[in-house]
PDB file of C-alpha atoms in Angstrom:
ATOM      1  CA  MET A   7     -29.846   6.213 -21.025  1.00  0.00           C
ATOM      2  CA  LEU A   8     -32.722   8.719 -20.814  1.00  0.00           C
ATOM      3  CA  LYS A   9     -36.107   8.050 -19.258  1.00  0.00           C
ATOM      4  CA  ILE A  10     -38.877  10.604 -18.863  1.00  0.00           C
ATOM      5  CA  GLU A  11     -41.727   9.543 -16.605  1.00  0.00           C
ATOM      6  CA  HIS A  12     -45.043  11.426 -16.606  1.00  0.00           C
ATOM      7  CA  ILE A  13     -43.554  14.915 -16.608  1.00  0.00           C
ATOM      8  CA  SER A  14     -45.795  17.978 -16.517  1.00  0.00           C
ATOM      9  CA  LYS A  15     -45.005  21.670 -16.734  1.00  0.00           C
ATOM     10  CA  THR A  16     -47.319  24.669 -16.524  1.00  0.00           C
ATOM     11  CA  PHE A  17     -46.044  28.182 -17.066  1.00  0.00           C
ATOM     12  CA  ASN A  18     -47.699  31.139 -15.268  1.00  0.00           C
ATOM     13  CA  PRO A  19     -50.061  28.888 -13.278  1.00  0.00           C
ATOM     14  CA  GLY A  20     -53.236  30.492 -11.992  1.00  0.00           C
ATOM     15  CA  THR A  21     -52.933  33.529 -14.262  1.00  0.00           C
ATOM     16  CA  ILE A  22     -54.644  34.613 -17.449  1.00  0.00           C
ATOM     17  CA  ASN A  23     -51.433  33.595 -19.271  1.00  0.00           C
ATOM     18  CA  GLU A  24     -51.394  30.048 -17.876  1.00  0.00           C
ATOM     19  CA  LYS A  25     -49.928  27.592 -20.359  1.00  0.00           C
ATOM     20  CA  LYS A  26     -49.890  23.816 -19.861  1.00  0.00           C
ATOM     21  CA  ALA A  27     -46.769  23.027 -21.854  1.00  0.00           C
ATOM     22  CA  LEU A  28     -46.272  19.361 -20.901  1.00  0.00           C
ATOM     23  CA  ARG A  29     -48.991  16.958 -19.779  1.00  0.00           C
ATOM     24  CA  GLU A  30     -47.915  13.660 -18.197  1.00  0.00           C
ATOM     25  CA  LEU A  31     -45.382  13.123 -20.974  1.00  0.00           C
ATOM     26  CA  SER A  32     -43.383   9.874 -20.893  1.00  0.00           C
ATOM     27  CA  LEU A  33     -40.532   8.793 -23.148  1.00  0.00           C
ATOM     28  CA  GLU A  34     -37.612   6.406 -23.094  1.00  0.00           C
ATOM     29  CA  LEU A  35     -34.491   6.760 -25.245  1.00  0.00           C
ATOM     30  CA  ALA A  36     -31.695   4.243 -25.614  1.00  0.00           C
ATOM     31  CA  ASP A  37     -28.012   5.046 -25.701  1.00  0.00           C
ATOM     32  CA  GLY A  38     -27.121   6.071 -29.249  1.00  0.00           C
ATOM     33  CA  ASP A  39     -30.645   6.908 -30.431  1.00  0.00           C
ATOM     34  CA  PHE A  40     -31.094   9.377 -33.303  1.00  0.00           C
ATOM     35  CA  VAL A  41     -34.465  11.043 -32.784  1.00  0.00           C
ATOM     36  CA  THR A  42     -36.428  13.943 -34.203  1.00  0.00           C
ATOM     37  CA  VAL A  43     -39.277  15.515 -32.254  1.00  0.00           C
ATOM     38  CA  ILE A  44     -41.800  17.251 -34.477  1.00  0.00           C
ATOM     39  CA  GLY A  45     -44.822  19.398 -33.721  1.00  0.00           C
ATOM     40  CA  GLY A  46     -46.361  22.785 -34.351  1.00  0.00           C
ATOM     41  CA  ASN A  47     -45.678  25.992 -32.457  1.00  0.00           C
ATOM     42  CA  GLY A  48     -46.652  25.617 -28.818  1.00  0.00           C
ATOM     43  CA  ALA A  49     -46.828  21.816 -28.990  1.00  0.00           C
ATOM     44  CA  GLY A  50     -44.326  21.448 -26.137  1.00  0.00           C
ATOM     45  CA  LYS A  51     -41.331  20.085 -28.020  1.00  0.00           C
ATOM     46  CA  SER A  52     -38.860  22.807 -26.970  1.00  0.00           C
ATOM     47  CA  THR A  53     -40.201  22.696 -23.402  1.00  0.00           C
ATOM     48  CA  MET A  54     -39.475  18.974 -23.320  1.00  0.00           C
ATOM     49  CA  LEU A  55     -35.941  19.551 -24.583  1.00  0.00           C
ATOM     50  CA  ASN A  56     -35.279  22.263 -21.997  1.00  0.00           C
ATOM     51  CA  ALA A  57     -36.680  20.032 -19.261  1.00  0.00           C
ATOM     52  CA  ILE A  58     -34.160  17.337 -20.233  1.00  0.00           C
ATOM     53  CA  ALA A  59     -31.398  19.954 -20.203  1.00  0.00           C
ATOM     54  CA  GLY A  60     -32.425  21.042 -16.702  1.00  0.00           C
ATOM     55  CA  SER A  61     -33.226  24.612 -17.725  1.00  0.00           C
ATOM     56  CA  PHE A  62     -36.137  24.702 -15.241  1.00  0.00           C
ATOM     57  CA  GLN A  63     -37.849  22.531 -12.656  1.00  0.00           C
ATOM     58  CA  ILE A  64     -40.711  20.345 -13.835  1.00  0.00           C
ATOM     59  CA  ASP A  65     -43.947  20.425 -11.836  1.00  0.00           C
ATOM     60  CA  SER A  66     -44.269  16.659 -11.525  1.00  0.00           C
ATOM     61  CA  GLY A  67     -42.825  13.455 -12.891  1.00  0.00           C
ATOM     62  CA  LYS A  68     -39.252  12.278 -13.180  1.00  0.00           C
ATOM     63  CA  ILE A  69     -36.291  12.613 -15.554  1.00  0.00           C
ATOM     64  CA  VAL A  70     -33.725   9.817 -15.209  1.00  0.00           C
ATOM     65  CA  ILE A  71     -30.380   9.907 -17.027  1.00  0.00           C
ATOM     66  CA  ASP A  72     -28.048   6.920 -16.724  1.00  0.00           C
ATOM     67  CA  GLY A  73     -30.070   5.683 -13.775  1.00  0.00           C
ATOM     68  CA  ARG A  74     -29.856   9.005 -11.922  1.00  0.00           C
ATOM     69  CA  ASP A  75     -33.043  10.823 -10.954  1.00  0.00           C
ATOM     70  CA  MET A  76     -32.170  14.433 -11.758  1.00  0.00           C
ATOM     71  CA  ALA A  77     -34.455  15.784  -9.026  1.00  0.00           C
ATOM     72  CA  ALA A  78     -32.709  13.700  -6.354  1.00  0.00           C
ATOM     73  CA  LEU A  79     -29.196  14.984  -7.065  1.00  0.00           C
ATOM     74  CA  SER A  80     -27.333  17.574  -5.056  1.00  0.00           C
ATOM     75  CA  GLU A  81     -26.438  20.828  -6.794  1.00  0.00           C
ATOM     76  CA  ALA A  82     -22.868  19.632  -7.356  1.00  0.00           C
ATOM     77  CA  GLU A  83     -24.066  16.260  -8.694  1.00  0.00           C
ATOM     78  CA  LEU A  84     -26.555  18.017 -10.966  1.00  0.00           C
ATOM     79  CA  ARG A  85     -23.859  20.268 -12.436  1.00  0.00           C
ATOM     80  CA  ALA A  86     -21.739  17.192 -13.137  1.00  0.00           C
ATOM     81  CA  ALA A  87     -24.673  15.353 -14.732  1.00  0.00           C
ATOM     82  CA  ARG A  88     -25.469  18.301 -16.970  1.00  0.00           C
ATOM     83  CA  ARG A  89     -21.988  18.068 -18.446  1.00  0.00           C
ATOM     84  CA  ASP A  90     -23.221  14.961 -20.269  1.00  0.00           C
ATOM     85  CA  ILE A  91     -25.746  17.108 -22.142  1.00  0.00           C
ATOM     86  CA  THR A  92     -25.199  19.893 -24.650  1.00  0.00           C
ATOM     87  CA  MET A  93     -27.642  22.077 -26.578  1.00  0.00           C
ATOM     88  CA  ILE A  94     -27.542  23.541 -30.083  1.00  0.00           C
ATOM     89  CA  PHE A  95     -29.969  26.391 -30.726  1.00  0.00           C
ATOM     90  CA  GLN A  96     -31.604  27.967 -33.754  1.00  0.00           C
ATOM     91  CA  GLY A  97     -29.787  31.216 -32.994  1.00  0.00           C
ATOM     92  CA  PHE A  98     -26.023  30.895 -33.273  1.00  0.00           C
ATOM     93  CA  ASN A  99     -25.345  32.878 -30.053  1.00  0.00           C
ATOM     94  CA  LEU A 100     -21.727  33.522 -30.985  1.00  0.00           C
ATOM     95  CA  ILE A 101     -19.593  36.224 -29.361  1.00  0.00           C
ATOM     96  CA  SER A 102     -18.953  38.813 -32.071  1.00  0.00           C
ATOM     97  CA  ASN A 103     -15.454  39.846 -30.985  1.00  0.00           C
ATOM     98  CA  LEU A 104     -14.140  36.281 -30.691  1.00  0.00           C
ATOM     99  CA  ASP A 105     -12.915  34.182 -33.597  1.00  0.00           C
ATOM    100  CA  ALA A 106     -14.191  30.644 -34.184  1.00  0.00           C
ATOM    101  CA  VAL A 107     -11.609  29.054 -31.878  1.00  0.00           C
ATOM    102  CA  GLY A 108     -12.397  31.549 -29.128  1.00  0.00           C
ATOM    103  CA  ASN A 109     -16.125  30.906 -29.387  1.00  0.00           C
ATOM    104  CA  VAL A 110     -15.656  27.147 -29.193  1.00  0.00           C
ATOM    105  CA  GLU A 111     -13.218  27.472 -26.289  1.00  0.00           C
ATOM    106  CA  LEU A 112     -15.536  29.612 -24.138  1.00  0.00           C
ATOM    107  CA  PRO A 113     -17.682  26.826 -22.575  1.00  0.00           C
ATOM    108  CA  LEU A 114     -14.486  24.857 -21.917  1.00  0.00           C
ATOM    109  CA  VAL A 115     -13.192  27.774 -19.832  1.00  0.00           C
ATOM    110  CA  TYR A 116     -16.233  27.424 -17.559  1.00  0.00           C
ATOM    111  CA  ARG A 117     -15.570  23.688 -17.316  1.00  0.00           C
ATOM    112  CA  GLY A 118     -12.093  24.422 -15.987  1.00  0.00           C
ATOM    113  CA  VAL A 119     -10.272  22.894 -18.956  1.00  0.00           C
ATOM    114  CA  SER A 120      -6.642  24.030 -19.215  1.00  0.00           C
ATOM    115  CA  LYS A 121      -5.698  26.574 -21.871  1.00  0.00           C
ATOM    116  CA  ASN A 122      -3.682  24.180 -24.024  1.00  0.00           C
ATOM    117  CA  GLU A 123      -6.256  21.394 -23.820  1.00  0.00           C
ATOM    118  CA  ARG A 124      -9.232  23.607 -24.610  1.00  0.00           C
ATOM    119  CA  LYS A 125      -7.485  25.073 -27.649  1.00  0.00           C
ATOM    120  CA  GLN A 126      -6.740  21.569 -28.882  1.00  0.00           C
ATOM    121  CA  LEU A 127     -10.349  20.460 -28.283  1.00  0.00           C
ATOM    122  CA  ALA A 128     -11.671  23.578 -30.037  1.00  0.00           C
ATOM    123  CA  MET A 129      -9.499  23.026 -33.089  1.00  0.00           C
ATOM    124  CA  GLU A 130     -10.474  19.343 -33.279  1.00  0.00           C
ATOM    125  CA  ALA A 131     -14.163  20.260 -33.044  1.00  0.00           C
ATOM    126  CA  LEU A 132     -13.879  22.888 -35.779  1.00  0.00           C
ATOM    127  CA  LYS A 133     -12.073  20.437 -38.036  1.00  0.00           C
ATOM    128  CA  SER A 134     -14.824  17.890 -37.441  1.00  0.00           C
ATOM    129  CA  VAL A 135     -17.410  20.326 -38.832  1.00  0.00           C
ATOM    130  CA  GLY A 136     -15.260  21.289 -41.823  1.00  0.00           C
ATOM    131  CA  LEU A 137     -14.059  24.685 -40.616  1.00  0.00           C
ATOM    132  CA  GLU A 138     -10.324  24.120 -40.450  1.00  0.00           C
ATOM    133  CA  ASP A 139      -9.885  27.109 -42.800  1.00  0.00           C
ATOM    134  CA  ARG A 140     -12.148  29.424 -40.738  1.00  0.00           C
ATOM    135  CA  MET A 141     -10.638  29.092 -37.281  1.00  0.00           C
ATOM    136  CA  LYS A 142      -9.448  32.703 -37.095  1.00  0.00           C
ATOM    137  CA  HIS A 143     -12.602  34.175 -38.642  1.00  0.00           C
ATOM    138  CA  LYS A 144     -15.072  36.144 -36.528  1.00  0.00           C
ATOM    139  CA  PRO A 145     -18.839  35.599 -36.867  1.00  0.00           C
ATOM    140  CA  ASN A 146     -19.373  38.576 -39.202  1.00  0.00           C
ATOM    141  CA  GLU A 147     -16.777  37.061 -41.547  1.00  0.00           C
ATOM    142  CA  MET A 148     -18.739  33.828 -41.951  1.00  0.00           C
ATOM    143  CA  SER A 149     -21.998  32.760 -43.596  1.00  0.00           C
ATOM    144  CA  GLY A 150     -25.001  31.656 -41.564  1.00  0.00           C
ATOM    145  CA  GLY A 151     -24.218  28.017 -42.254  1.00  0.00           C
ATOM    146  CA  GLN A 152     -20.619  28.475 -41.145  1.00  0.00           C
ATOM    147  CA  GLN A 153     -21.731  30.236 -37.967  1.00  0.00           C
ATOM    148  CA  GLN A 154     -24.048  27.359 -37.131  1.00  0.00           C
ATOM    149  CA  ARG A 155     -21.184  24.935 -37.680  1.00  0.00           C
ATOM    150  CA  VAL A 156     -19.159  26.945 -35.149  1.00  0.00           C
ATOM    151  CA  ALA A 157     -22.130  26.650 -32.773  1.00  0.00           C
ATOM    152  CA  VAL A 158     -22.190  22.884 -33.303  1.00  0.00           C
ATOM    153  CA  ALA A 159     -18.429  22.666 -32.702  1.00  0.00           C
ATOM    154  CA  ARG A 160     -18.834  24.702 -29.511  1.00  0.00           C
ATOM    155  CA  ALA A 161     -21.535  22.319 -28.301  1.00  0.00           C
ATOM    156  CA  VAL A 162     -19.594  19.114 -28.968  1.00  0.00           C
ATOM    157  CA  ALA A 163     -16.013  20.144 -28.173  1.00  0.00           C
ATOM    158  CA  ALA A 164     -16.194  18.596 -24.686  1.00  0.00           C
ATOM    159  CA  LYS A 165     -17.538  15.372 -26.265  1.00  0.00           C
ATOM    160  CA  PRO A 166     -20.801  15.073 -24.314  1.00  0.00           C
ATOM    161  CA  PRO A 167     -22.772  11.862 -24.962  1.00  0.00           C
ATOM    162  CA  ILE A 168     -26.174  13.580 -25.359  1.00  0.00           C
ATOM    163  CA  ILE A 169     -26.775  16.301 -27.972  1.00  0.00           C
ATOM    164  CA  LEU A 170     -30.026  18.278 -27.900  1.00  0.00           C
ATOM    165  CA  ALA A 171     -30.668  20.430 -30.975  1.00  0.00           C
ATOM    166  CA  ASP A 172     -33.554  22.921 -30.917  1.00  0.00           C
ATOM    167  CA  GLU A 173     -34.466  23.856 -34.517  1.00  0.00           C
ATOM    168  CA  PRO A 174     -30.747  23.892 -35.452  1.00  0.00           C
ATOM    169  CA  THR A 175     -31.490  24.533 -39.134  1.00  0.00           C
ATOM    170  CA  GLY A 176     -34.313  27.039 -38.679  1.00  0.00           C
ATOM    171  CA  ASN A 177     -32.267  30.038 -39.862  1.00  0.00           C
ATOM    172  CA  LEU A 178     -30.453  28.293 -42.714  1.00  0.00           C
ATOM    173  CA  ASP A 179     -30.909  27.834 -46.440  1.00  0.00           C
ATOM    174  CA  THR A 180     -31.431  24.385 -47.960  1.00  0.00           C
ATOM    175  CA  LYS A 181     -27.745  23.692 -48.646  1.00  0.00           C
ATOM    176  CA  SER A 182     -26.604  24.754 -45.165  1.00  0.00           C
ATOM    177  CA  THR A 183     -29.480  22.828 -43.603  1.00  0.00           C
ATOM    178  CA  GLN A 184     -28.321  19.576 -45.166  1.00  0.00           C
ATOM    179  CA  GLU A 185     -24.702  20.275 -44.203  1.00  0.00           C
ATOM    180  CA  ILE A 186     -25.725  20.664 -40.555  1.00  0.00           C
ATOM    181  CA  MET A 187     -27.858  17.519 -40.737  1.00  0.00           C
ATOM    182  CA  GLU A 188     -24.904  15.544 -42.126  1.00  0.00           C
ATOM    183  CA  ILE A 189     -22.750  16.769 -39.231  1.00  0.00           C
ATOM    184  CA  LEU A 190     -25.415  15.685 -36.718  1.00  0.00           C
ATOM    185  CA  LYS A 191     -25.666  12.292 -38.432  1.00  0.00           C
ATOM    186  CA  GLU A 192     -21.902  11.875 -38.195  1.00  0.00           C
ATOM    187  CA  LEU A 193     -22.025  12.767 -34.490  1.00  0.00           C
ATOM    188  CA  HIS A 194     -24.648  10.064 -34.069  1.00  0.00           C
ATOM    189  CA  ARG A 195     -22.495   7.567 -35.951  1.00  0.00           C
ATOM    190  CA  SER A 196     -19.660   8.382 -33.535  1.00  0.00           C
ATOM    191  CA  GLY A 197     -21.846   7.110 -30.679  1.00  0.00           C
ATOM    192  CA  ARG A 198     -23.719  10.188 -29.465  1.00  0.00           C
ATOM    193  CA  THR A 199     -27.411  10.265 -28.629  1.00  0.00           C
ATOM    194  CA  VAL A 200     -28.929  13.004 -30.806  1.00  0.00           C
ATOM    195  CA  ILE A 201     -32.372  14.575 -30.280  1.00  0.00           C
ATOM    196  CA  ILE A 202     -33.473  17.191 -32.826  1.00  0.00           C
ATOM    197  CA  ILE A 203     -36.498  19.459 -32.417  1.00  0.00           C
ATOM    198  CA  THR A 204     -38.059  20.497 -35.725  1.00  0.00           C
ATOM    199  CA  HIS A 205     -41.284  21.535 -37.411  1.00  0.00           C
ATOM    200  CA  ASP A 206     -39.943  20.397 -40.801  1.00  0.00           C
ATOM    201  CA  GLU A 207     -41.157  17.027 -42.120  1.00  0.00           C
ATOM    202  CA  GLU A 208     -38.074  16.638 -44.335  1.00  0.00           C
ATOM    203  CA  ILE A 209     -35.751  17.090 -41.347  1.00  0.00           C
ATOM    204  CA  ALA A 210     -37.854  14.718 -39.243  1.00  0.00           C
ATOM    205  CA  SER A 211     -37.711  11.998 -41.893  1.00  0.00           C
ATOM    206  CA  GLN A 212     -33.912  11.812 -41.687  1.00  0.00           C
ATOM    207  CA  ALA A 213     -33.869  10.433 -38.133  1.00  0.00           C
ATOM    208  CA  HIS A 214     -34.137   6.789 -37.117  1.00  0.00           C
ATOM    209  CA  ARG A 215     -37.044   7.565 -34.796  1.00  0.00           C
ATOM    210  CA  VAL A 216     -39.737  10.230 -35.080  1.00  0.00           C
ATOM    211  CA  ILE A 217     -41.789  11.506 -32.151  1.00  0.00           C
ATOM    212  CA  ARG A 218     -44.785  13.776 -32.729  1.00  0.00           C
ATOM    213  CA  ILE A 219     -45.961  16.043 -29.928  1.00  0.00           C
ATOM    214  CA  LEU A 220     -49.346  17.760 -29.694  1.00  0.00           C
ATOM    215  CA  ASP A 221     -50.585  19.842 -26.749  1.00  0.00           C
ATOM    216  CA  GLY A 222     -47.807  18.656 -24.464  1.00  0.00           C
ATOM    217  CA  ARG A 223     -48.380  14.952 -25.094  1.00  0.00           C
ATOM    218  CA  ILE A 224     -46.754  12.398 -27.392  1.00  0.00           C
ATOM    219  CA  GLU A 225     -49.167  11.767 -30.217  1.00  0.00           C
ATOM    220  CA  GLU A 226     -47.040   9.360 -32.253  1.00  0.00           C
ATOM    221  CA  ASP A 227     -43.714   7.547 -31.817  1.00  0.00           C
ATOM    222  CA  TYR A 228     -42.365   5.356 -34.619  1.00  0.00           C
ATOM    223  CA  CYS A 229     -39.160   3.987 -36.119  1.00  0.00           C
ATOM    224  CA  ASN A 230     -38.080   5.367 -39.468  1.00  0.00           C
ATOM    225  CA  ARG A 231     -35.280   2.989 -40.478  1.00  0.00           C
TER     226      ARG A 231
END
């Protein structure tokens, strides 16, 4: 499903702040993989995730998703391909004056989903993360763990096959962290490909496959079943 071939990325090239974030990194993921990517600050793990998401252009190499070279697609084709990918962030990034349903609906508006359908999808997504009793609550009326569950629901409401999670439990306590991990595991069991960025060994150990990154390169890649 996802193939990364010798990708490199340097930020601020030729300046005093030059940073080689990715160095000839290669990786292949199968449909339905459950992977954690672990490494220290500045290792390149978040850069890799954002490269997959198409947040910026890589300097060299190739990213292939379902046989499609992302760099070879037209702008319209690229937008369509990106709909197969969703991201969950460490920060909840919720809109303060919208309730949970409204926050989950928002990306569906941009996808052109009809009003009735997007409300139905939003409610289904919130139920799937255990927030059926918080649908009308605004962010400041919910705990951090509940807000992150809204963020997860927002990311998966359109049912994309690839879920990228960048430190999704970084702002949460131990109980909320495990709740979010159980939701991500359930999403994987439903057939999604899940890639989680973390610096936490305990989080990393819960995935079926662990990839360690150091200085923009894959240092270790092993199964954890």
